[in-house]
Amino acid sequence: MDDQPRLMHSSHGVGMAGHPGLAQHMLDGTGGADGEGRKQDIGDILQQIMTITDESLDEAQARKHALNCHRMKPALFNVLCEIKEKTVLSIRGAQEEEPPDAQLMRLDNMLLAEGVSGPEKGGGSAAAAAAAAAAGGGGSDNSAEHSDYRAKLSQIRQIYHTELEKYEQACNEFTTHVMNLLREQSRTRPISPKEIERMVGIIHRKFSSIQMQLKQSTCEAVMILRSRFLDARRKRRNFNKQATEILNEYFYSHLSNPYPSEEAKEELAKKCSITVSQVSNWFGNKRIRYKKNIGKFQEEANMYAAKTAANATSVSTHGSQANSPSTPNSAGEYFFLG
DNA sequence: GTGCATGATTCTTT
DNA sequence: AAAGAATCATGCAC
């Protein structure tokens, strides 16, 4: 055991000299058996290994074969393997720590949530349905947009999977190729299984970083699609007639103070099948537009006043006129006069 | 295509 | 935080 360092040391000392004639002599197995001769022997083998890449392919092939058959080869090979093992282990210890990538996990989670990387159909339509629900809308005519969204999502999904498969295939092919190469080389130079393992790890890391780029751009594409789908301003739909009617009825019957409470907004939202914030938007727009041009809305105001009055009389023959805007009892309180 | 209507957003004011 | 005001972007009738 303690002669291993000596072997390596001698390789440095003698290896650089280069004695083709002597080397041939050694490889023939006719060299001396004394200690000094053995050192020379090993040194020449190492020298030949180190210079093998300088030779032509045929020469190198022949040299390789000769070296493989050399009587000292197994011993030298074992020693080199041990040394290699030690250095590889020390390298491993130094650079092995790899925290689970938070970014990658986020991307994976998102792709799963959006139904891009999950099971075939279910996730995608679920996400689309959620997006559709979030979009607010009347709910009747968004099925066309919905299917459009779904089609585009599945397009993204398909591209993603094709690319992913391509990467995986390339990764496997490359890994196999490298492993075959290393296995082949391990016959002439010391390559420990751990080193192969490490190499495979490096390859996988490289490919997974490429995969991450794919995941990132897929996420971006989904986000853009989603934001387009969800951007209500782009896909603005007028409220249906009934909803507008309900909102106008409330507005004109509360003309002196058209500021519905939170509860009233919720009630209106429910009646109109829209969201509370849409109700708030509507009243905000209505107030400002009414105030800006009361004349323009006069006809509408009268119409709804009549309607409200009619409703009131039909409900109660007593003819309550509590909410009649056409007969204000205290005009000074009207919001648009303030 | 044009112009007005309308729902949503953004910024400012209260 | 809610309302007002200005503005944007689309819908729709013509």
CSV table of N, CA and C in Angstrom, one decimal, chain A residues 101-192:
chain,number,residue,atom,x,y,z
A,101,ASP,N,-34.6,23.6,-6.0
A,101,ASP,CA,-34.8,24.9,-6.6
A,101,ASP,C,-36.3,25.5,-6.4
A,102,ALA,N,-36.3,26.6,-5.7
A,102,ALA,CA,-37.6,27.2,-5.4
A,102,ALA,C,-38.3,27.7,-6.6
A,103,GLN,N,-37.5,28.3,-7.5
A,103,GLN,CA,-38.1,28.8,-8.8
A,103,GLN,C,-38.7,27.7,-9.6
A,104,LEU,N,-38.0,26.6,-9.7
A,104,LEU,CA,-38.5,25.4,-10.5
A,104,LEU,C,-39.8,24.9,-9.8
A,105,MET,N,-39.8,24.9,-8.5
A,105,MET,CA,-41.0,24.4,-7.8
A,105,MET,C,-42.2,25.3,-8.1
A,106,ARG,N,-41.9,26.6,-8.1
A,106,ARG,CA,-43.0,27.5,-8.4
A,106,ARG,C,-43.5,27.3,-9.8
A,107,LEU,N,-42.6,27.2,-10.8
A,107,LEU,CA,-43.0,27.0,-12.1
A,107,LEU,C,-43.8,25.7,-12.3
A,108,ASP,N,-43.4,24.6,-11.6
A,108,ASP,CA,-44.1,23.4,-11.7
A,108,ASP,C,-45.5,23.5,-11.1
A,109,ASN,N,-45.6,24.2,-10.0
A,109,ASN,CA,-46.9,24.3,-9.3
A,109,ASN,C,-47.8,25.1,-10.2
A,110,MET,N,-47.3,26.1,-10.9
A,110,MET,CA,-48.1,26.9,-11.7
A,110,MET,C,-48.6,26.2,-12.9
A,111,LEU,N,-47.7,25.4,-13.5
A,111,LEU,CA,-48.1,24.7,-14.7
A,111,LEU,C,-49.1,23.6,-14.4
A,112,LEU,N,-49.0,23.1,-13.2
A,112,LEU,CA,-49.9,22.1,-12.7
A,112,LEU,C,-51.3,22.8,-12.5
A,113,ALA,N,-51.2,23.9,-11.8
A,113,ALA,CA,-52.5,24.6,-11.5
A,113,ALA,C,-53.2,25.1,-12.8
A,114,GLU,N,-52.4,25.4,-13.8
A,114,GLU,CA,-53.0,25.9,-15.0
A,114,GLU,C,-53.5,24.7,-15.9
A,115,GLY,N,-53.1,23.5,-15.5
A,115,GLY,CA,-53.5,22.4,-16.3
A,115,GLY,C,-52.7,22.1,-17.5
A,116,VAL,N,-51.4,22.7,-17.5
A,116,VAL,CA,-50.5,22.5,-18.6
A,116,VAL,C,-49.7,21.2,-18.4
A,117,SER,N,-49.3,20.9,-17.2
A,117,SER,CA,-48.5,19.8,-16.9
A,117,SER,C,-49.3,18.6,-16.2
A,118,GLY,N,-50.5,18.9,-15.9
A,118,GLY,CA,-51.2,17.9,-15.1
A,118,GLY,C,-51.8,16.8,-16.0
A,119,PRO,N,-52.9,16.1,-15.5
A,119,PRO,CA,-53.6,15.1,-16.3
A,119,PRO,C,-54.3,15.7,-17.5
A,120,GLU,N,-54.6,14.9,-18.5
A,120,GLU,CA,-55.0,15.4,-19.8
A,120,GLU,C,-56.0,16.5,-19.9
A,121,LYS,N,-57.3,16.2,-19.6
A,121,LYS,CA,-58.3,17.3,-19.9
A,121,LYS,C,-58.8,18.0,-18.7
A,122,GLY,N,-58.9,17.3,-17.6
A,122,GLY,CA,-59.6,17.8,-16.4
A,122,GLY,C,-59.0,19.1,-15.9
A,123,GLY,N,-57.7,19.2,-15.7
A,123,GLY,CA,-57.1,20.4,-15.1
A,123,GLY,C,-57.3,21.6,-15.9
A,124,GLY,N,-57.1,21.4,-17.2
A,124,GLY,CA,-57.2,22.6,-18.1
A,124,GLY,C,-58.5,23.2,-18.1
A,125,SER,N,-59.6,22.4,-18.2
A,125,SER,CA,-60.9,23.0,-18.3
A,125,SER,C,-61.3,23.6,-16.9
A,126,ALA,N,-60.8,22.9,-15.9
A,126,ALA,CA,-61.0,23.5,-14.5
A,126,ALA,C,-60.5,24.9,-14.4
A,127,ALA,N,-59.2,25.0,-14.8
A,127,ALA,CA,-58.6,26.3,-14.8
A,127,ALA,C,-59.3,27.3,-15.7
A,128,ALA,N,-59.7,26.9,-16.8
A,128,ALA,CA,-60.4,27.8,-17.7
A,128,ALA,C,-61.8,28.2,-17.1
A,129,ALA,N,-62.4,27.2,-16.5
A,129,ALA,CA,-63.7,27.6,-15.8
A,129,ALA,C,-63.5,28.6,-14.7
A,130,ALA,N,-62.4,28.4,-14.0
A,130,ALA,CA,-62.1,29.3,-12.9
A,130,ALA,C,-61.8,30.7,-13.5
A,131,ALA,N,-61.1,30.7,-14.6
A,131,ALA,CA,-60.8,32.0,-15.2
A,131,ALA,C,-62.1,32.6,-15.7
A,132,ALA,N,-62.9,31.8,-16.3
A,132,ALA,CA,-64.2,32.3,-16.8
A,132,ALA,C,-65.0,32.9,-15.7
A,133,ALA,N,-65.0,32.2,-14.5
A,133,ALA,CA,-65.8,32.7,-13.4
A,133,ALA,C,-65.2,34.0,-12.9
A,134,ALA,N,-63.9,34.1,-12.9
A,134,ALA,CA,-63.2,35.3,-12.4
A,134,ALA,C,-63.5,36.5,-13.3
A,135,ALA,N,-63.7,36.2,-14.6
A,135,ALA,CA,-63.9,37.2,-15.6
A,135,ALA,C,-65.2,38.0,-15.3
A,136,GLY,N,-66.1,37.4,-14.5
A,136,GLY,CA,-67.3,38.1,-14.1
A,136,GLY,C,-68.5,37.9,-15.0
A,137,GLY,N,-68.4,38.5,-16.2
A,137,GLY,CA,-69.4,38.5,-17.2
A,137,GLY,C,-70.8,38.0,-17.0
A,138,GLY,N,-71.7,38.2,-18.0
A,138,GLY,CA,-73.1,37.8,-17.9
A,138,GLY,C,-73.2,36.3,-17.7
A,139,GLY,N,-72.3,35.5,-18.3
A,139,GLY,CA,-72.3,34.1,-18.1
A,139,GLY,C,-73.0,33.4,-19.2
A,140,SER,N,-73.8,34.1,-20.0
A,140,SER,CA,-74.5,33.4,-21.1
A,140,SER,C,-73.7,33.2,-22.4
A,141,ASP,N,-72.9,34.3,-22.7
A,141,ASP,CA,-72.3,34.2,-24.0
A,141,ASP,C,-70.8,34.1,-24.0
A,142,ASN,N,-70.2,33.7,-22.8
A,142,ASN,CA,-68.8,33.6,-22.7
A,142,ASN,C,-68.3,32.1,-23.1
A,143,SER,N,-69.2,31.3,-23.5
A,143,SER,CA,-68.8,29.9,-23.8
A,143,SER,C,-67.9,29.9,-25.0
A,144,ALA,N,-68.1,30.8,-26.0
A,144,ALA,CA,-67.3,30.9,-27.1
A,144,ALA,C,-65.8,31.3,-26.7
A,145,GLU,N,-65.8,32.4,-25.9
A,145,GLU,CA,-64.4,32.8,-25.4
A,145,GLU,C,-63.8,31.7,-24.6
A,146,HIS,N,-64.6,31.0,-23.8
A,146,HIS,CA,-64.1,29.9,-23.0
A,146,HIS,C,-63.5,28.9,-23.9
A,147,SER,N,-64.1,28.5,-24.9
A,147,SER,CA,-63.5,27.4,-25.8
A,147,SER,C,-62.3,27.9,-26.5
A,148,ASP,N,-62.3,29.2,-26.8
A,148,ASP,CA,-61.2,29.9,-27.4
A,148,ASP,C,-60.0,29.8,-26.5
A,149,TYR,N,-60.3,30.1,-25.2
A,149,TYR,CA,-59.2,30.1,-24.2
A,149,TYR,C,-58.7,28.6,-24.1
A,150,ARG,N,-59.6,27.7,-24.0
A,150,ARG,CA,-59.3,26.3,-23.8
A,150,ARG,C,-58.4,25.8,-25.0
A,151,ALA,N,-58.8,26.2,-26.2
A,151,ALA,CA,-58.1,25.8,-27.4
A,151,ALA,C,-56.7,26.3,-27.4
A,152,LYS,N,-56.5,27.6,-27.0
A,152,LYS,CA,-55.2,28.2,-26.9
A,152,LYS,C,-54.3,27.5,-25.8
A,153,LEU,N,-55.0,27.2,-24.7
A,153,LEU,CA,-54.3,26.6,-23.6
A,153,LEU,C,-53.8,25.2,-24.0
A,154,SER,N,-54.7,24.5,-24.7
A,154,SER,CA,-54.2,23.1,-25.1
A,154,SER,C,-53.2,23.2,-26.2
A,155,GLN,N,-53.2,24.3,-26.9
A,155,GLN,CA,-52.1,24.5,-27.9
A,155,GLN,C,-50.7,24.7,-27.2
A,156,ILE,N,-50.8,25.5,-26.2
A,156,ILE,CA,-49.6,25.7,-25.3
A,156,ILE,C,-49.2,24.4,-24.7
A,157,ARG,N,-50.2,23.7,-24.2
A,157,ARG,CA,-49.9,22.4,-23.5
A,157,ARG,C,-49.2,21.4,-24.5
A,158,GLN,N,-49.7,21.4,-25.7
A,158,GLN,CA,-49.2,20.5,-26.6
A,158,GLN,C,-47.7,20.8,-27.0
A,159,ILE,N,-47.5,22.1,-27.2
A,159,ILE,CA,-46.1,22.5,-27.5
A,159,ILE,C,-45.2,22.2,-26.3
A,160,TYR,N,-45.7,22.5,-25.2
A,160,TYR,CA,-44.9,22.2,-23.9
A,160,TYR,C,-44.5,20.7,-23.9
A,161,HIS,N,-45.5,19.9,-24.1
A,161,HIS,CA,-45.2,18.4,-23.9
A,161,HIS,C,-44.3,17.9,-25.0
A,162,THR,N,-44.5,18.4,-26.2
A,162,THR,CA,-43.6,18.0,-27.3
A,162,THR,C,-42.2,18.4,-27.0
A,163,GLU,N,-42.0,19.6,-26.6
A,163,GLU,CA,-40.7,20.1,-26.3
A,163,GLU,C,-40.1,19.3,-25.1
A,164,LEU,N,-40.9,19.1,-24.1
A,164,LEU,CA,-40.4,18.4,-22.9
A,164,LEU,C,-39.9,17.0,-23.3
A,165,GLU,N,-40.7,16.4,-24.2
A,165,GLU,CA,-40.4,15.0,-24.6
A,165,GLU,C,-39.1,15.0,-25.4
A,166,LYS,N,-39.0,16.1,-26.2
A,166,LYS,CA,-37.7,16.2,-27.0
A,166,LYS,C,-36.5,16.3,-26.1
A,167,TYR,N,-36.7,17.2,-25.1
A,167,TYR,CA,-35.5,17.4,-24.2
A,167,TYR,C,-35.2,16.1,-23.5
A,168,GLU,N,-36.3,15.4,-23.0
A,168,GLU,CA,-36.0,14.2,-22.3
A,168,GLU,C,-35.3,13.1,-23.1
A,169,GLN,N,-35.8,13.1,-24.4
A,169,GLN,CA,-35.2,12.1,-25.3
A,169,GLN,C,-33.7,12.5,-25.5
A,170,ALA,N,-33.5,13.7,-25.8
A,170,ALA,CA,-32.1,14.2,-26.0
A,170,ALA,C,-31.3,13.9,-24.8
A,171,CYS,N,-31.8,14.2,-23.7
A,171,CYS,CA,-31.1,14.0,-22.4
A,171,CYS,C,-30.7,12.5,-22.3
A,172,ASN,N,-31.7,11.6,-22.5
A,172,ASN,CA,-31.4,10.2,-22.4
A,172,ASN,C,-30.4,9.7,-23.4
A,173,GLU,N,-30.6,10.2,-24.6
A,173,GLU,CA,-29.6,9.8,-25.7
A,173,GLU,C,-28.2,10.3,-25.3
A,174,PHE,N,-28.1,11.5,-24.9
A,174,PHE,CA,-26.8,12.0,-24.6
A,174,PHE,C,-26.2,11.3,-23.4
A,175,THR,N,-27.0,11.0,-22.4
A,175,THR,CA,-26.6,10.3,-21.2
A,175,THR,C,-26.0,8.9,-21.6
A,176,THR,N,-26.8,8.2,-22.4
A,176,THR,CA,-26.4,6.9,-22.9
A,176,THR,C,-25.1,7.0,-23.7
A,177,HIS,N,-25.1,8.0,-24.5
A,177,HIS,CA,-23.8,8.2,-25.3
A,177,HIS,C,-22.6,8.4,-24.4
A,178,VAL,N,-22.8,9.3,-23.5
A,178,VAL,CA,-21.6,9.6,-22.6
A,178,VAL,C,-21.3,8.4,-21.8
A,179,MET,N,-22.3,7.6,-21.3
A,179,MET,CA,-22.0,6.5,-20.5
A,179,MET,C,-21.3,5.4,-21.3
A,180,ASN,N,-21.7,5.2,-22.5
A,180,ASN,CA,-21.1,4.2,-23.3
A,180,ASN,C,-19.6,4.6,-23.6
A,181,LEU,N,-19.5,5.9,-23.8
A,181,LEU,CA,-18.1,6.5,-24.1
A,181,LEU,C,-17.2,6.2,-22.8
A,182,LEU,N,-17.8,6.6,-21.7
A,182,LEU,CA,-17.0,6.4,-20.4
A,182,LEU,C,-16.7,4.9,-20.1
A,183,ARG,N,-17.7,4.1,-20.4
A,183,ARG,CA,-17.5,2.7,-20.2
A,183,ARG,C,-16.4,2.2,-21.1
A,184,GLU,N,-16.5,2.6,-22.3
A,184,GLU,CA,-15.4,2.2,-23.3
A,184,GLU,C,-14.1,2.7,-22.8
A,185,GLN,N,-14.1,4.0,-22.4
A,185,GLN,CA,-12.8,4.6,-22.0
A,185,GLN,C,-12.3,3.9,-20.7
A,186,SER,N,-13.2,3.4,-19.9
A,186,SER,CA,-12.8,2.9,-18.6
A,186,SER,C,-12.0,1.7,-18.7
A,187,ARG,N,-11.9,1.2,-19.9
A,187,ARG,CA,-11.0,0.0,-20.1
A,187,ARG,C,-9.5,0.5,-20.2
A,188,THR,N,-9.3,1.7,-20.6
A,188,THR,CA,-8.0,2.2,-20.7
A,188,THR,C,-7.6,3.2,-19.7
A,189,ARG,N,-8.6,4.0,-19.2
A,189,ARG,CA,-8.2,4.9,-18.1
A,189,ARG,C,-9.2,4.7,-17.0
A,190,PRO,N,-8.7,5.0,-15.8
A,190,PRO,CA,-9.5,4.7,-14.6
A,190,PRO,C,-10.7,5.7,-14.5
A,191,ILE,N,-11.9,5.1,-14.6
A,191,ILE,CA,-13.1,5.9,-14.4
A,191,ILE,C,-14.0,5.2,-13.3
A,192,SER,N,-14.2,5.7,-12.2
A,192,SER,CA,-14.9,5.1,-11.2
A,192,SER,C,-16.4,5.2,-11.5
